[in-house]
XYZ file of C-alpha atoms in Angstrom:
530
model
C 2.406 -27.574 5.670
C 4.757 -25.692 3.380
C 4.564 -21.964 2.790
C 2.248 -21.175 -0.065
C 0.381 -24.506 0.320
C -3.382 -24.066 0.709
C -3.778 -24.615 4.414
C -4.103 -22.402 7.451
C -2.115 -19.398 8.583
C -2.481 -16.897 11.362
C -3.969 -13.652 10.116
C -1.455 -11.826 12.317
C 1.429 -13.308 10.314
C 0.183 -11.790 7.058
C -0.784 -8.534 8.767
C 2.668 -8.227 10.320
C 4.174 -8.701 6.846
C 1.944 -5.937 5.517
C 3.052 -3.784 8.452
C 6.642 -4.169 7.243
C 5.506 -2.992 3.808
C 3.911 0.115 5.350
C 7.259 0.853 7.001
C 8.865 0.820 3.550
C 6.148 3.093 2.174
C 6.506 5.583 5.032
C 10.289 5.574 4.891
C 10.663 4.678 8.572
C 12.997 1.974 9.900
C 11.818 -1.551 9.168
C 9.879 -3.021 12.129
C 8.711 0.427 13.200
C 5.099 -0.775 13.117
C 5.988 -3.946 14.992
C 7.707 -2.002 17.766
C 4.771 0.371 18.125
C 2.489 -2.663 18.502
C 4.593 -3.879 21.421
C 4.100 -0.446 23.003
C 0.340 -0.731 22.467
C 0.364 -4.145 24.133
C 2.202 -2.779 27.154
C -0.284 0.055 27.475
C -3.147 -2.434 27.298
C -1.545 -4.440 30.093
C -1.102 -1.362 32.305
C -4.692 -0.292 31.653
C -6.022 -3.780 32.321
C -8.280 -3.679 29.269
C -10.565 -6.512 28.244
C -9.579 -9.064 25.604
C -11.635 -7.430 22.828
C -10.032 -4.018 23.353
C -6.546 -5.542 23.440
C -7.239 -7.439 20.222
C -8.556 -4.366 18.392
C -5.601 -2.253 19.540
C -3.170 -4.955 18.398
C -4.469 -5.213 14.827
C -5.148 -1.504 14.444
C -1.619 -0.629 15.524
C -0.073 -3.011 12.990
C -2.292 -1.592 10.232
C -2.475 2.039 11.327
C -0.721 3.373 8.223
C -1.984 0.749 5.763
C -3.874 3.492 3.896
C -0.697 5.521 3.324
C -0.321 4.512 -0.341
C -3.680 6.163 -1.093
C -2.097 9.611 -1.004
C 1.429 9.145 -2.328
C 0.555 10.600 -5.732
C -0.472 13.886 -4.099
C 2.416 13.706 -1.653
C 4.922 13.340 -4.485
C 3.371 16.249 -6.349
C 3.255 18.670 -3.413
C 6.207 18.050 -1.113
C 9.819 19.024 -1.600
C 11.708 15.809 -0.806
C 10.927 12.104 -1.064
C 11.214 11.776 2.728
C 9.849 15.210 3.625
C 6.601 14.051 5.221
C 8.285 11.431 7.370
C 11.139 13.713 8.367
C 9.201 16.888 9.176
C 5.438 16.248 9.368
C 5.145 12.796 10.949
C 6.791 13.795 14.274
C 4.312 16.682 14.626
C 1.177 14.737 13.676
C -0.140 14.745 17.246
C 1.335 18.117 18.223
C -0.218 21.549 18.629
C -1.592 23.316 15.587
C 1.490 25.576 15.304
C 3.714 22.467 15.520
C 1.680 20.679 12.855
C 1.740 23.741 10.606
C 5.482 24.101 11.068
C 6.016 20.448 10.234
C 4.050 20.677 7.007
C 5.703 23.945 5.997
C 9.129 22.369 6.452
C 7.934 19.363 4.432
C 6.755 21.688 1.669
C 10.003 23.676 1.689
C 12.782 21.728 3.442
C 15.173 23.960 5.447
C 18.246 22.886 3.480
C 16.848 24.423 0.279
C 17.742 27.954 -0.750
C 15.524 30.788 0.470
C 14.332 31.586 -3.061
C 13.419 27.988 -3.794
C 11.645 27.623 -0.452
C 9.498 30.683 -1.150
C 8.535 29.252 -4.535
C 7.722 25.864 -3.074
C 5.588 27.389 -0.339
C 3.728 29.606 -2.800
C 3.013 26.617 -5.024
C 2.455 23.919 -2.455
C 0.663 25.559 0.473
C -2.606 26.389 -1.362
C -2.672 22.921 -2.913
C -2.100 21.273 0.454
C -4.901 23.263 2.085
C -7.313 22.221 -0.656
C -6.201 18.594 -0.749
C -5.678 17.852 2.947
C -9.263 16.837 3.842
C -9.460 14.538 0.836
C -6.059 13.028 1.685
C -7.249 12.206 5.210
C -10.502 10.770 3.836
C -8.667 8.602 1.283
C -6.192 7.238 3.826
C -8.986 6.317 6.224
C -11.176 4.790 3.514
C -8.388 2.685 2.026
C -7.347 1.561 5.502
C -10.889 0.414 6.205
C -11.315 -1.346 2.854
C -8.010 -3.213 3.014
C -8.590 -4.254 6.620
C -11.969 -5.723 5.670
C -10.161 -8.235 3.439
C -7.501 -9.385 5.885
C -9.676 -11.705 7.916
C -10.364 -9.212 10.689
C -13.785 -8.550 12.212
C -15.665 -5.395 11.107
C -15.085 -3.913 14.554
C -11.448 -3.313 13.561
C -12.045 -1.697 10.172
C -14.608 0.673 11.690
C -11.886 2.135 13.889
C -10.264 3.795 10.863
C -13.049 6.395 10.912
C -11.357 7.761 14.062
C -7.780 7.584 12.767
C -7.304 11.378 12.647
C -9.512 12.402 15.556
C -8.047 13.999 18.707
C -8.935 13.942 22.385
C -9.604 17.711 22.305
C -11.996 17.391 19.328
C -9.725 19.315 16.946
C -8.989 16.403 14.643
C -10.512 15.331 11.340
C -13.311 14.971 10.509
C -13.970 16.358 13.993
C -16.910 14.042 14.655
C -15.624 12.684 17.965
C -13.584 13.787 20.947
C -12.587 12.564 24.393
C -14.082 9.197 25.353
C -16.207 9.256 22.181
C -13.045 8.054 20.435
C -12.861 4.266 20.920
C -10.322 3.194 23.521
C -8.269 1.049 21.081
C -7.755 4.126 18.885
C -6.657 6.253 21.852
C -4.144 3.578 22.821
C -2.809 3.243 19.274
C -2.441 7.010 18.799
C -0.027 7.139 21.713
C 1.760 3.890 20.818
C 2.395 5.067 17.282
C 3.657 8.472 18.438
C 5.953 6.808 20.977
C 7.568 4.848 18.126
C 8.002 8.011 16.047
C 9.504 10.029 18.888
C 11.878 7.150 19.672
C 13.528 7.874 16.332
C 14.383 11.354 17.630
C 15.388 10.928 21.263
C 15.771 8.795 24.370
C 13.080 7.575 26.743
C 12.953 10.836 28.686
C 12.484 12.798 25.460
C 9.659 10.497 24.382
C 7.921 10.755 27.754
C 8.212 14.556 27.689
C 6.630 14.787 24.223
C 3.762 12.473 25.161
C 3.229 14.475 28.356
C 3.047 17.745 26.423
C 0.333 16.268 24.189
C -1.723 14.928 27.082
C -5.240 16.370 27.073
C -4.788 17.752 23.559
C -4.226 14.930 21.056
C -4.047 12.241 23.716
C -6.196 10.737 26.438
C -4.607 12.068 29.688
C -4.999 8.764 31.507
C -3.116 6.799 28.841
C -0.506 9.532 28.379
C 0.187 9.407 32.117
C 1.061 5.724 31.808
C 3.857 6.674 29.427
C 5.215 9.551 31.507
C 5.052 7.551 34.751
C 6.321 4.251 33.327
C 8.657 5.422 30.585
C 11.305 2.752 31.203
C 8.718 -0.018 30.992
C 6.654 1.336 28.074
C 9.155 3.089 25.857
C 12.242 0.894 25.865
C 11.475 -1.573 23.082
C 14.708 -1.158 21.138
C 16.362 -4.010 23.021
C 13.929 -6.638 21.721
C 15.977 -9.399 20.076
C 13.226 -10.106 17.535
C 10.286 -7.706 17.280
C 8.696 -10.111 14.784
C 8.671 -13.027 17.187
C 7.651 -10.819 20.095
C 4.717 -9.310 18.225
C 3.368 -12.672 17.104
C 3.805 -14.049 20.602
C 1.778 -11.165 22.032
C -1.227 -11.518 19.713
C -4.294 -11.651 21.989
C -6.203 -14.917 22.070
C -8.083 -16.331 20.302
C -5.794 -16.153 17.292
C -7.527 -15.342 14.038
C -6.843 -17.922 11.324
C -7.124 -17.824 7.543
C -7.476 -20.778 5.223
C -7.901 -21.491 1.522
C -9.607 -18.654 -0.329
C -9.287 -16.384 2.716
C -5.506 -16.507 2.327
C -5.761 -15.561 -1.344
C -8.074 -12.671 -0.527
C -5.616 -11.353 2.050
C -2.717 -11.605 -0.410
C -4.801 -9.820 -3.043
C -5.335 -6.996 -0.557
C -1.587 -6.815 0.027
C -1.011 -6.471 -3.712
C -3.654 -3.758 -3.904
C -1.854 -1.885 -1.118
C 1.118 -1.395 -3.451
C -0.856 -0.925 -6.681
C -3.184 1.812 -5.398
C -0.226 4.196 -5.183
C -0.375 5.086 -8.886
C -2.991 5.051 -11.677
C -0.346 3.405 -13.863
C -0.267 0.407 -11.523
C -3.956 -0.119 -10.734
C -4.734 -3.816 -11.067
C -1.174 -4.847 -11.949
C -0.621 -7.444 -9.220
C -4.044 -9.058 -9.643
C -3.671 -9.032 -13.430
C -0.269 -10.731 -13.283
C -1.665 -13.286 -10.830
C -4.535 -14.206 -13.180
C -2.195 -14.389 -16.148
C 0.433 -16.522 -14.430
C -2.236 -18.837 -13.008
C -3.720 -19.479 -16.453
C -0.322 -19.855 -18.099
C 0.934 -22.132 -15.337
C -1.291 -24.960 -16.517
C 0.262 -24.867 -19.984
C 3.697 -24.533 -18.372
C 3.108 -27.850 -16.624
C 2.810 -26.747 -13.001
C 1.008 -29.050 -10.587
C -1.701 -27.843 -8.194
C 0.690 -26.721 -5.467
C 2.900 -25.011 -8.020
C -0.065 -23.086 -9.414
C -1.100 -21.960 -5.932
C 2.401 -20.794 -5.097
C 3.047 -18.901 -8.317
C -0.363 -17.199 -8.117
C 0.240 -16.137 -4.530
C 3.768 -14.995 -5.315
C 2.360 -12.854 -8.132
C -0.072 -11.156 -5.740
C 2.763 -9.929 -3.536
C 5.671 -9.696 -5.963
C 5.564 -5.904 -6.107
C 5.201 -5.104 -2.401
C 8.722 -3.672 -2.529
C 7.629 -1.035 -5.058
C 6.411 1.114 -2.185
C 10.014 1.626 -1.045
C 10.758 3.500 -4.275
C 9.615 7.148 -4.490
C 6.585 7.519 -6.741
C 8.271 10.315 -8.698
C 10.631 7.666 -10.086
C 7.842 5.325 -11.227
C 6.008 8.255 -12.834
C 9.023 9.834 -14.498
C 8.485 10.350 -18.212
C 12.139 11.070 -18.980
C 15.294 9.032 -18.577
C 16.066 7.728 -15.099
C 19.260 8.812 -13.387
C 21.742 6.263 -12.066
C 20.383 6.871 -8.544
C 16.835 6.344 -9.788
C 17.840 3.046 -11.376
C 19.521 1.913 -8.193
C 16.279 2.491 -6.287
C 14.266 0.636 -8.947
C 16.673 -2.316 -8.941
C 16.185 -2.697 -5.183
C 12.403 -3.001 -5.214
C 12.562 -6.751 -5.878
C 14.991 -7.043 -2.969
C 12.554 -5.226 -0.706
C 9.745 -7.596 -1.717
C 11.910 -10.578 -0.878
C 13.165 -8.983 2.322
C 9.728 -8.645 3.878
C 8.321 -11.949 2.605
C 11.093 -14.019 4.181
C 10.129 -12.763 7.643
C 6.931 -14.795 7.499
C 7.371 -18.580 7.777
C 4.215 -19.039 5.716
C 5.268 -16.641 2.941
C 8.982 -17.397 2.909
C 8.657 -20.076 0.193
C 7.126 -17.430 -2.080
C 10.233 -15.225 -1.820
C 12.364 -17.203 -4.343
C 9.533 -16.703 -6.835
C 8.392 -13.151 -6.047
C 11.889 -11.809 -5.424
C 13.168 -13.100 -8.778
C 10.573 -11.501 -11.071
C 13.151 -9.150 -12.616
C 15.926 -11.725 -13.007
C 16.875 -12.691 -16.558
C 18.322 -15.930 -17.895
C 21.450 -14.190 -19.226
C 22.233 -12.630 -15.830
C 21.288 -9.094 -16.878
C 18.339 -8.791 -14.473
C 18.114 -7.642 -10.869
C 18.463 -7.583 -7.911
C 20.663 -10.690 -7.677
C 21.901 -10.910 -11.256
C 20.988 -14.608 -11.278
C 21.104 -16.576 -14.515
C 20.109 -19.882 -16.066
C 19.801 -22.683 -13.483
C 19.748 -20.132 -10.663
C 16.194 -19.141 -11.620
C 13.566 -21.794 -10.965
C 10.672 -22.465 -13.338
C 7.934 -20.689 -11.398
C 10.090 -17.561 -11.108
C 10.736 -17.685 -14.869
C 7.005 -17.856 -15.519
C 6.274 -14.959 -13.167
C 8.980 -12.882 -14.846
C 7.345 -13.369 -18.253
C 3.828 -12.645 -16.976
C 5.055 -9.497 -15.233
C 6.775 -8.216 -18.372
C 3.772 -8.990 -20.570
C 1.247 -7.347 -18.253
C 3.443 -4.263 -17.827
C 3.810 -3.937 -21.598
C 0.016 -3.896 -21.958
C -0.304 -1.096 -19.396
C 0.472 2.565 -20.080
C 3.584 4.036 -18.551
C 4.644 7.684 -18.275
C 7.198 7.246 -21.060
C 5.091 5.169 -23.494
C 1.564 4.080 -24.433
C 0.451 0.487 -23.821
C 1.182 -2.217 -26.363
C -1.477 -4.412 -27.903
C -1.607 -8.077 -26.943
C -0.091 -9.000 -30.300
C 2.744 -6.486 -30.015
C 3.503 -7.558 -26.447
C 3.666 -11.216 -27.510
C 6.077 -10.327 -30.308
C 8.238 -8.380 -27.861
C 8.320 -11.368 -25.489
C 9.366 -13.674 -28.317
C 12.174 -11.323 -29.231
C 13.403 -11.207 -25.606
C 13.333 -15.009 -25.488
C 15.351 -15.227 -28.711
C 18.002 -13.024 -27.070
C 18.230 -15.397 -24.123
C 16.594 -13.150 -21.529
C 13.279 -14.955 -20.970
C 12.313 -18.624 -20.855
C 10.884 -19.625 -24.288
C 8.425 -22.126 -22.782
C 7.128 -19.527 -20.328
C 6.804 -17.020 -23.171
C 4.819 -19.526 -25.230
C 2.481 -20.287 -22.316
C 1.817 -16.631 -21.470
C 1.344 -15.641 -25.119
C -1.044 -18.547 -25.654
C -3.379 -17.731 -22.771
C -3.184 -13.965 -23.364
C -4.147 -14.385 -26.993
C -7.312 -16.275 -26.102
C -8.443 -14.073 -23.265
C -11.873 -12.514 -23.431
C -12.387 -9.527 -21.153
C -15.860 -9.930 -19.727
C -17.839 -6.754 -19.161
C -18.164 -6.430 -15.394
C -20.812 -4.232 -13.763
C -20.712 -4.836 -10.006
C -22.805 -2.960 -7.430
C -25.503 -2.202 -9.997
C -23.288 0.143 -12.039
C -24.669 1.118 -15.432
C -22.581 0.769 -18.601
C -21.752 4.480 -18.552
C -20.915 4.495 -14.857
C -18.612 1.541 -15.451
C -16.827 3.445 -18.217
C -16.477 6.498 -15.996
C -15.076 4.503 -13.075
C -12.534 2.702 -15.238
C -11.198 5.997 -16.572
C -11.391 7.740 -13.226
C -9.239 5.180 -11.411
C -6.658 5.488 -14.181
C -6.012 9.028 -12.997
C -8.229 11.114 -15.267
C -9.978 14.115 -13.745
C -13.718 14.538 -14.225
C -13.265 17.023 -17.081
C -10.866 14.640 -18.835
C -13.345 11.776 -18.436
C -16.059 13.971 -19.931
C -13.869 14.879 -22.896
C -12.832 11.271 -23.477
C -16.460 10.035 -23.455
C -17.952 13.002 -25.300
C -20.222 14.109 -22.446
C -20.482 17.282 -20.414
C -18.437 17.699 -17.207
C -21.696 18.059 -15.265
C -22.956 14.742 -16.623
C -19.630 13.077 -15.919
C -19.686 14.364 -12.343
C -23.201 13.013 -11.865
C -22.029 9.594 -13.065
C -19.062 9.777 -10.657
C -21.273 10.598 -7.672
C -23.801 7.885 -8.564
C -21.016 5.336 -8.989
C -19.397 6.298 -5.685
C -22.735 5.892 -3.914
C -23.303 2.439 -5.419
C -19.768 1.299 -4.633
C -19.944 2.636 -1.082
C -16.840 4.820 -1.430
C -16.154 8.532 -1.207
C -12.663 8.912 -2.705
C -10.795 8.048 -5.892
C -8.489 5.771 -3.900
C -11.513 3.903 -2.528
C -12.919 3.596 -6.050
C -9.553 2.224 -7.207
C -9.606 -0.507 -4.569
C -13.191 -1.374 -5.461
C -12.249 -1.524 -9.150
C -9.303 -3.833 -8.509
C -11.334 -6.130 -6.286
C -14.241 -6.406 -8.725
C -12.370 -6.735 -12.018
C -12.943 -3.206 -13.326
C -9.237 -2.427 -13.521
C -8.392 -4.685 -16.456
C -7.347 -3.270 -19.794
C -10.183 -4.154 -22.106
C -12.874 -2.699 -24.261
C -12.605 0.962 -23.282
C -10.204 3.475 -24.814
C -7.003 3.283 -22.764
C -5.782 6.549 -21.224
C -2.519 7.750 -22.689
C 0.429 9.122 -20.768
C -0.690 12.675 -21.542
C -4.132 11.928 -20.088
C -2.570 10.802 -16.841
C -0.090 13.629 -16.466
């Protein structure tokens, strides 16, 4: 079986790939999530847990931060540096309240800034953080649960995300569980994840000391004692020759397998992980996948080629999460440093896809979506024969779909205007003329069906589509000519029907059920989204 061919693949292989993407999003060293999963496995062995507990801890640890892209828009708006949360707040996540507060204050106003600037940042950011923090936690947990549901894992795993921010002492969020009320897999993963974070800061003794200090507060004392008493055995994972191979080898039996449509659903979830980060990107990966799949038939691709290019489209933008959101949402000109970060996002996509034997054949397609025939693209600067046909088609579909979406610096183009722009790029030797013709043909004949899943009314559907594009309730009301109170009622009714409680959850629902396409409704402008 070749990668990308409709067959069977271990769920753990795709989940481990997504774990690498969460490392990029968090700004931690690549394989951070994999190494923490090895720690979780060692703790399970020392505890002598049953197979079900070991399995739940394994998958939860790999996916623990999979909801992190749900809050990056608020993070970028509130915190002082791109890496502020990871540098200052993440190491204190399981600390005492004063330690947590100190970590967030340093993230809001990094110590290297001037005193005057720090005071301003604290005055601006602290009240916003206090108001937003509960909703941030709720969004991260909800998105984690919803994405996990689509990765071929049993519901018992996704339910664990409700306890993601709870603590042994009962002082976590939402504060609904404490002590042994928190499922054992979660208690194991909390410590395993913190071990991996503290390893970035010190040696084994330092890690053991930190875990010991948090015993009985954030952490289960029995599990914490295993770290302090067996530090050399539990903590030292840095000498693993291949964390990837080791993690896959340690997946508890029976292995979970995906096949056919289950693989596509998992890859769709991976694309949604990157797209949910910004209202400008909602539905981008799925939209490009539909477009390239339709155009591929006209382009002459066979069945296997269509499957591969569609799957490559679903994951082509995973590397976006490595680029700070402030760059993607910048309305003005990008600096040279900004451009360098943007140019590397295709490299990051390729970098994580090649780790998976099953996905590695998608990398020459997904990783080339910004290459141009004249050599002016990125990240490789490939040209002509160096870009295979499926990659050329994906490049055109990506450009077309992006043109039809709003961006901070411009409104969306119409289908006709986007097709004309593609033709002009082809005439200049940047894009493949046959791929341009195929994409323009299918795009011109597309009919956007009105979708109303979960029993949503027409008005609720309109509200949801605008809401997930970043508009606040008052802006939705103004756009639709209704009162804010009425708009809020529609929002609450829609949330109830969709089974979500946050905007990020609504965004995932919208992407999964076809509500995130640009269609009949008025499209939000850049000023609406700012």
